[in-house]
Amino acid sequence: MRYPQLWEAVRTTWHRAPSERSSPAQVLTEHMNHILVNRYRSEWPGGIAWDRNAGDLSNRPGSRVVTVWIDGVEVQGVEIDADPLVYGVGASLEQGGVVTAVLPREELEYIRIEFAKRA
């Protein structure tokens, strides 16, 4: 197991064919589970760090529709605001795929959540 680096806070995911697994809510849930397992092992609600689904966030309330900024444009996205350790937000991309960010709650006051393409 390894602890996450800054680059793990933001993730872009692409699936060949759209499915239930490629929805922004599901991709965000998987990203949050990854961060919780790797960064918050002792506090993680799953208890067993190597069991990916033990603390599955999809059973928790808190997933709701929000506005997300991507390249300066407002788009409809989803957030998961039910975990005491991390906050997650994500949205579908125009070209297909999903962008997500999972951030420590203790750092949220210092972060403006906005996505942009690399130049």
XYZ file of N, CA, C and O in Angstrom:
476
model
N 0.851 -1.182 0.000
C 0.000 0.000 0.000
C 0.892 1.240 0.000
O 1.951 1.252 0.590
N 0.404 2.280 -0.618
C 1.155 3.518 -0.616
C 0.234 4.670 -0.252
O -0.966 4.583 -0.407
N 0.803 5.738 0.227
C 0.018 6.917 0.571
C -0.108 7.807 -0.649
O 0.817 7.896 -1.453
N -1.254 8.484 -0.824
C -1.477 9.277 -2.034
C -0.599 10.522 -2.090
O -0.225 11.081 -1.074
N -0.298 10.918 -3.275
C 0.418 12.147 -3.534
C -0.597 13.168 -4.053
O -1.752 12.839 -4.311
N -0.161 14.400 -4.241
C -1.047 15.445 -4.722
C -1.691 15.057 -6.056
O -2.865 15.305 -6.276
N -0.945 14.401 -6.930
C -1.486 14.044 -8.238
C -2.660 13.086 -8.146
O -3.425 12.934 -9.086
N -2.842 12.409 -7.023
C -3.971 11.494 -6.869
C -5.264 12.211 -6.487
O -6.319 11.606 -6.514
N -5.185 13.480 -6.141
C -6.384 14.225 -5.743
C -7.332 14.422 -6.919
O -8.546 14.453 -6.744
N -6.786 14.558 -8.124
C -7.606 14.759 -9.326
C -7.381 13.586 -10.257
O -6.250 13.157 -10.478
N -8.475 13.086 -10.807
C -8.390 11.916 -11.672
C -9.321 12.108 -12.876
O -10.441 12.566 -12.731
N -8.837 11.719 -14.047
C -9.674 11.684 -15.246
C -9.822 10.221 -15.641
O -8.832 9.499 -15.752
N -11.076 9.792 -15.837
C -11.375 8.398 -16.143
C -12.149 8.334 -17.447
O -13.033 9.159 -17.693
N -11.816 7.365 -18.279
C -12.515 7.181 -19.541
C -12.888 5.713 -19.689
O -12.090 4.834 -19.365
N -14.114 5.463 -20.158
C -14.572 4.096 -20.431
C -14.935 3.996 -21.910
O -15.524 4.922 -22.471
N -14.607 2.883 -22.514
C -14.902 2.685 -23.937
C -16.398 2.776 -24.214
O -16.827 3.432 -25.143
N -17.191 2.111 -23.409
C -18.652 2.122 -23.595
C -19.316 2.636 -22.313
O -18.948 2.205 -21.215
N -20.267 3.550 -22.457
C -20.972 4.052 -21.272
C -21.706 2.919 -20.551
O -22.269 2.026 -21.184
N -21.640 2.941 -19.232
C -22.316 1.934 -18.420
C -22.596 2.532 -17.043
O -22.249 3.680 -16.771
N -23.160 1.725 -16.186
C -23.401 2.143 -14.807
C -22.085 2.506 -14.113
O -22.017 3.427 -13.309
N -21.008 1.798 -14.441
C -19.694 2.046 -13.831
C -19.039 3.335 -14.314
O -18.100 3.816 -13.708
N -19.516 3.900 -15.425
C -18.895 5.101 -15.965
C -19.635 6.381 -15.585
O -19.266 7.462 -16.036
N -20.651 6.280 -14.742
C -21.378 7.478 -14.309
C -20.485 8.306 -13.382
O -19.646 7.750 -12.661
N -20.640 9.637 -13.388
C -19.824 10.459 -12.486
C -19.940 10.036 -11.022
O -18.940 10.017 -10.306
N -21.132 9.675 -10.566
C -21.308 9.273 -9.163
C -20.515 8.007 -8.846
O -19.865 7.915 -7.797
N -20.533 7.019 -9.741
C -19.805 5.768 -9.499
C -18.302 5.972 -9.582
O -17.546 5.453 -8.750
N -17.839 6.741 -10.570
C -16.402 7.009 -10.708
C -15.898 7.780 -9.487
O -14.824 7.486 -8.952
N -16.679 8.750 -9.020
C -16.300 9.513 -7.832
C -16.258 8.616 -6.597
O -15.342 8.717 -5.777
N -17.216 7.732 -6.459
C -17.230 6.797 -5.332
C -15.965 5.942 -5.322
O -15.324 5.770 -4.277
N -15.577 5.419 -6.480
C -14.370 4.597 -6.561
C -13.120 5.405 -6.230
O -12.216 4.921 -5.549
N -13.065 6.658 -6.699
C -11.921 7.523 -6.408
C -11.845 7.812 -4.904
O -10.770 7.733 -4.302
N -12.986 8.094 -4.281
C -12.999 8.359 -2.838
C -12.573 7.132 -2.048
O -11.796 7.234 -1.095
N -13.044 5.976 -2.440
C -12.642 4.742 -1.757
C -11.128 4.544 -1.845
O -10.477 4.158 -0.884
N -10.556 4.816 -3.015
C -9.112 4.687 -3.209
C -8.353 5.604 -2.244
O -7.392 5.171 -1.586
N -8.761 6.847 -2.154
C -8.091 7.806 -1.266
C -8.253 7.399 0.191
O -7.305 7.442 0.975
N -9.454 6.980 0.575
C -9.680 6.578 1.966
C -8.825 5.374 2.353
O -8.258 5.323 3.440
N -8.712 4.398 1.467
C -7.912 3.202 1.746
C -6.433 3.560 1.875
O -5.736 3.048 2.745
N -5.943 4.450 1.024
C -4.513 4.735 0.985
C -4.047 5.834 1.924
O -2.917 5.802 2.381
N -4.877 6.814 2.192
C -4.426 7.921 3.038
C -4.947 7.839 4.465
O -4.288 8.277 5.396
N -6.136 7.326 4.626
C -6.781 7.346 5.939
C -7.007 5.931 6.452
O -8.079 5.601 6.930
N -5.999 5.099 6.385
C -6.144 3.701 6.789
C -6.700 3.549 8.190
O -7.618 2.778 8.420
N -6.128 4.249 9.152
C -6.559 4.055 10.543
C -7.950 4.616 10.809
O -8.660 4.119 11.664
N -8.359 5.642 10.046
C -9.674 6.238 10.249
C -10.726 5.689 9.290
O -11.896 5.984 9.402
N -10.294 4.906 8.296
C -11.179 4.469 7.217
C -12.326 3.633 7.758
O -12.121 2.704 8.542
N -13.577 3.930 7.341
C -14.733 3.205 7.861
C -14.777 1.737 7.453
O -15.485 0.950 8.054
N -13.984 1.351 6.437
C -13.990 -0.035 5.990
C -13.250 -0.969 6.920
O -13.531 -2.150 6.975
N -12.273 -0.447 7.637
C -11.547 -1.251 8.596
C -10.442 -2.090 7.990
O -9.338 -2.077 8.460
N -10.709 -2.827 6.934
C -9.722 -3.706 6.321
C -9.204 -3.020 5.064
O -9.880 -2.957 4.050
N -8.015 -2.478 5.127
C -7.485 -1.632 4.059
C -7.398 -2.330 2.705
O -7.534 -1.695 1.678
N -7.181 -3.639 2.674
C -7.008 -4.312 1.385
C -8.339 -4.752 0.777
O -8.375 -5.219 -0.337
N -9.439 -4.606 1.482
C -10.758 -4.943 0.947
C -11.358 -3.691 0.322
O -11.909 -2.842 1.000
N -11.242 -3.553 -0.999
C -11.656 -2.340 -1.707
C -13.101 -1.946 -1.462
O -13.448 -0.791 -1.516
N -13.999 -2.903 -1.238
C -15.409 -2.580 -1.130
C -15.933 -2.549 0.303
O -17.106 -2.296 0.521
N -15.082 -2.775 1.281
C -15.541 -2.844 2.669
C -16.158 -1.541 3.143
O -17.121 -1.544 3.874
N -15.620 -0.423 2.744
C -16.139 0.873 3.171
C -16.807 1.614 2.038
O -16.718 2.831 1.957
N -17.451 0.894 1.144
C -18.033 1.469 -0.062
C -18.952 2.642 0.256
O -19.912 2.518 0.993
N -18.625 3.801 -0.321
C -19.384 5.026 -0.082
C -20.717 5.050 -0.803
O -21.553 5.893 -0.517
N -20.955 4.146 -1.740
C -22.197 4.183 -2.506
C -23.409 3.893 -1.641
O -24.530 4.219 -2.008
N -23.210 3.295 -0.474
C -24.317 3.030 0.430
C -24.608 4.205 1.356
O -25.533 4.154 2.142
N -23.805 5.240 1.289
C -23.973 6.392 2.171
C -24.768 7.487 1.469
O -24.655 7.676 0.270
N -25.545 8.266 2.228
C -26.228 9.405 1.626
C -25.217 10.506 1.333
O -24.113 10.491 1.848
N -25.595 11.465 0.530
C -24.727 12.617 0.324
C -24.371 12.889 -1.105
O -23.789 13.919 -1.398
N -24.685 11.995 -2.034
C -24.406 12.251 -3.435
C -25.504 13.164 -3.970
O -26.679 12.841 -3.889
N -25.114 14.326 -4.481
C -26.119 15.246 -5.010
C -25.555 16.026 -6.187
O -24.341 16.126 -6.365
N -26.448 16.601 -6.964
C -26.073 17.370 -8.151
C -25.593 18.755 -7.727
O -26.218 19.402 -6.881
N -24.479 19.200 -8.304
C -23.901 20.510 -8.019
C -23.364 21.121 -9.311
O -23.273 20.448 -10.332
N -22.992 22.385 -9.246
C -22.339 23.057 -10.368
C -20.831 22.880 -10.231
O -20.272 23.078 -9.154
N -20.183 22.507 -11.332
C -18.736 22.308 -11.370
C -18.182 23.183 -12.491
O -18.804 23.306 -13.551
N -17.028 23.786 -12.267
C -16.378 24.608 -13.288
C -15.321 23.782 -14.024
O -14.423 23.232 -13.402
N -15.461 23.721 -15.362
C -14.472 23.048 -16.210
C -14.092 24.003 -17.327
O -14.952 24.425 -18.113
N -12.836 24.382 -17.403
C -12.335 25.343 -18.390
C -13.161 26.624 -18.400
O -13.488 27.167 -19.460
N -13.534 27.106 -17.224
C -14.263 28.366 -17.106
C -15.744 28.293 -17.425
O -16.424 29.309 -17.468
N -16.260 27.095 -17.642
C -17.676 26.909 -17.989
C -18.355 26.109 -16.883
O -17.815 25.116 -16.414
N -19.548 26.554 -16.482
C -20.318 25.815 -15.484
C -20.948 24.583 -16.122
O -21.579 24.692 -17.169
N -20.768 23.440 -15.494
C -21.409 22.203 -15.951
C -22.056 21.520 -14.748
O -21.693 21.775 -13.600
N -22.995 20.652 -15.030
C -23.648 19.889 -13.962
C -22.731 18.762 -13.538
O -22.200 18.027 -14.364
N -22.541 18.635 -12.244
C -21.691 17.588 -11.705
C -22.347 16.942 -10.507
O -23.534 17.127 -10.256
N -21.565 16.182 -9.770
C -22.051 15.488 -8.592
C -21.025 15.651 -7.473
O -19.826 15.766 -7.734
N -21.508 15.722 -6.239
C -20.602 15.759 -5.097
C -20.981 14.666 -4.115
O -22.136 14.224 -4.071
N -20.003 14.221 -3.352
C -20.253 13.339 -2.218
C -19.716 14.083 -1.009
O -18.513 14.332 -0.903
N -20.634 14.457 -0.139
C -20.309 15.301 1.002
C -20.686 14.609 2.304
O -21.127 15.241 3.249
N -20.556 13.280 2.334
C -21.004 12.510 3.495
C -19.866 11.950 4.333
O -20.116 11.415 5.396
N -18.640 12.068 3.865
C -17.519 11.498 4.602
C -16.882 12.560 5.485
O -16.678 13.689 5.042
N -16.556 12.225 6.723
C -15.962 13.216 7.626
C -14.505 13.565 7.299
O -13.996 14.575 7.760
N -13.843 12.751 6.474
C -12.427 12.964 6.179
C -12.162 13.644 4.850
O -11.216 14.417 4.722
N -12.969 13.321 3.833
C -12.735 13.861 2.493
C -14.026 14.378 1.875
O -15.130 13.989 2.265
N -13.853 15.261 0.891
C -14.954 15.811 0.103
C -14.666 15.457 -1.346
O -13.523 15.568 -1.795
N -15.673 15.036 -2.099
C -15.468 14.671 -3.494
C -16.431 15.353 -4.427
O -17.597 15.579 -4.086
N -15.940 15.683 -5.620
C -16.763 16.300 -6.652
C -16.300 15.770 -8.008
O -15.127 15.447 -8.191
N -17.250 15.645 -8.948
C -16.897 15.148 -10.272
C -17.924 15.547 -11.305
O -19.026 15.985 -10.962
N -17.557 15.394 -12.579
C -18.458 15.753 -13.674
C -18.058 15.012 -14.944
O -16.907 14.611 -15.108
N -19.031 14.874 -15.831
C -18.765 14.292 -17.154
C -18.061 15.324 -18.018
O -18.311 16.527 -17.906
N -17.201 14.841 -18.901
C -16.491 15.702 -19.845
C -17.174 15.657 -21.202
O -17.768 14.639 -21.567
N -17.063 16.734 -21.965
C -17.676 16.813 -23.299
C -17.227 15.684 -24.217
O -18.012 15.114 -24.943
N -15.949 15.375 -24.208
C -15.379 14.363 -25.101
C -15.581 12.950 -24.576
O -15.071 12.000 -25.138
N -16.311 12.806 -23.517
C -16.469 11.508 -22.866
C -15.498 11.430 -21.705
O -14.515 12.152 -21.645
N -15.779 10.610 -20.768
C -14.933 10.494 -19.595
C -15.510 11.283 -18.435
O -16.523 11.980 -18.558
N -14.846 11.165 -17.311
C -15.283 11.807 -16.073
C -14.056 12.365 -15.375
O -13.018 11.703 -15.304
N -14.167 13.573 -14.843
C -13.112 14.159 -14.028
C -13.607 14.217 -12.587
O -14.767 14.546 -12.339
N -12.744 13.828 -11.648
C -13.109 13.829 -10.229
C -11.985 14.445 -9.404
O -10.822 14.416 -9.800
N -12.356 14.982 -8.250
C -11.385 15.474 -7.270
C -11.834 15.002 -5.899
O -13.013 15.101 -5.558
N -10.901 14.467 -5.137
C -11.162 14.040 -3.762
C -10.140 14.753 -2.895
O -8.936 14.569 -3.056
N -10.655 15.581 -1.980
C -9.803 16.481 -1.218
C -10.005 16.315 0.285
O -11.133 16.088 0.735
N -8.938 16.477 1.069
C -9.075 16.394 2.522
C -9.922 17.560 3.038
O -9.723 18.706 2.640
N -10.862 17.284 3.900
C -11.711 18.338 4.459
C -10.894 19.416 5.159
O -11.232 20.584 5.093
N -9.820 19.019 5.801
C -9.019 19.990 6.548
C -8.335 21.010 5.641
O -7.893 22.056 6.109
N -8.270 20.750 4.336
C -7.633 21.662 3.390
C -8.624 22.452 2.543
O -8.220 23.321 1.774
N -9.917 22.179 2.645
C -10.909 22.790 1.753
C -10.919 24.311 1.781
O -11.146 24.944 0.753
N -10.671 24.917 2.927
C -10.708 26.379 2.996
C -9.596 27.029 2.170
O -9.659 28.209 1.852
N -8.578 26.262 1.793
C -7.459 26.792 1.024
C -7.540 26.461 -0.468
O -6.648 26.820 -1.221
N -8.588 25.771 -0.870
C -8.666 25.256 -2.240
C -9.889 25.816 -2.968
O -10.986 25.833 -2.420
N -9.681 26.261 -4.202
C -10.797 26.611 -5.079
C -10.918 25.451 -6.065
O -9.981 25.167 -6.814
N -12.063 24.798 -6.056
C -12.232 23.608 -6.889
C -12.710 24.032 -8.273
O -13.827 24.501 -8.455
N -11.806 23.864 -9.247
C -12.090 24.207 -10.634
C -11.168 23.354 -11.494
O -9.988 23.197 -11.177
N -11.689 22.815 -12.571
C -10.908 21.946 -13.444
C -10.520 22.698 -14.719
O -11.265 23.527 -15.204
N -9.352 22.379 -15.257
C -8.884 22.974 -16.512
C -7.996 21.975 -17.248
O -7.335 21.152 -16.615
N -8.003 22.070 -18.570
C -7.095 21.232 -19.364
C -5.677 21.709 -19.199
O -5.434 22.890 -18.985
N -4.752 20.770 -19.308
C -3.345 21.158 -19.295
C -3.030 21.893 -20.582
O -3.462 21.519 -21.657
N -2.232 22.914 -20.475
C -1.852 23.680 -21.673
C -0.611 23.139 -22.311
O 0.176 22.483 -21.772
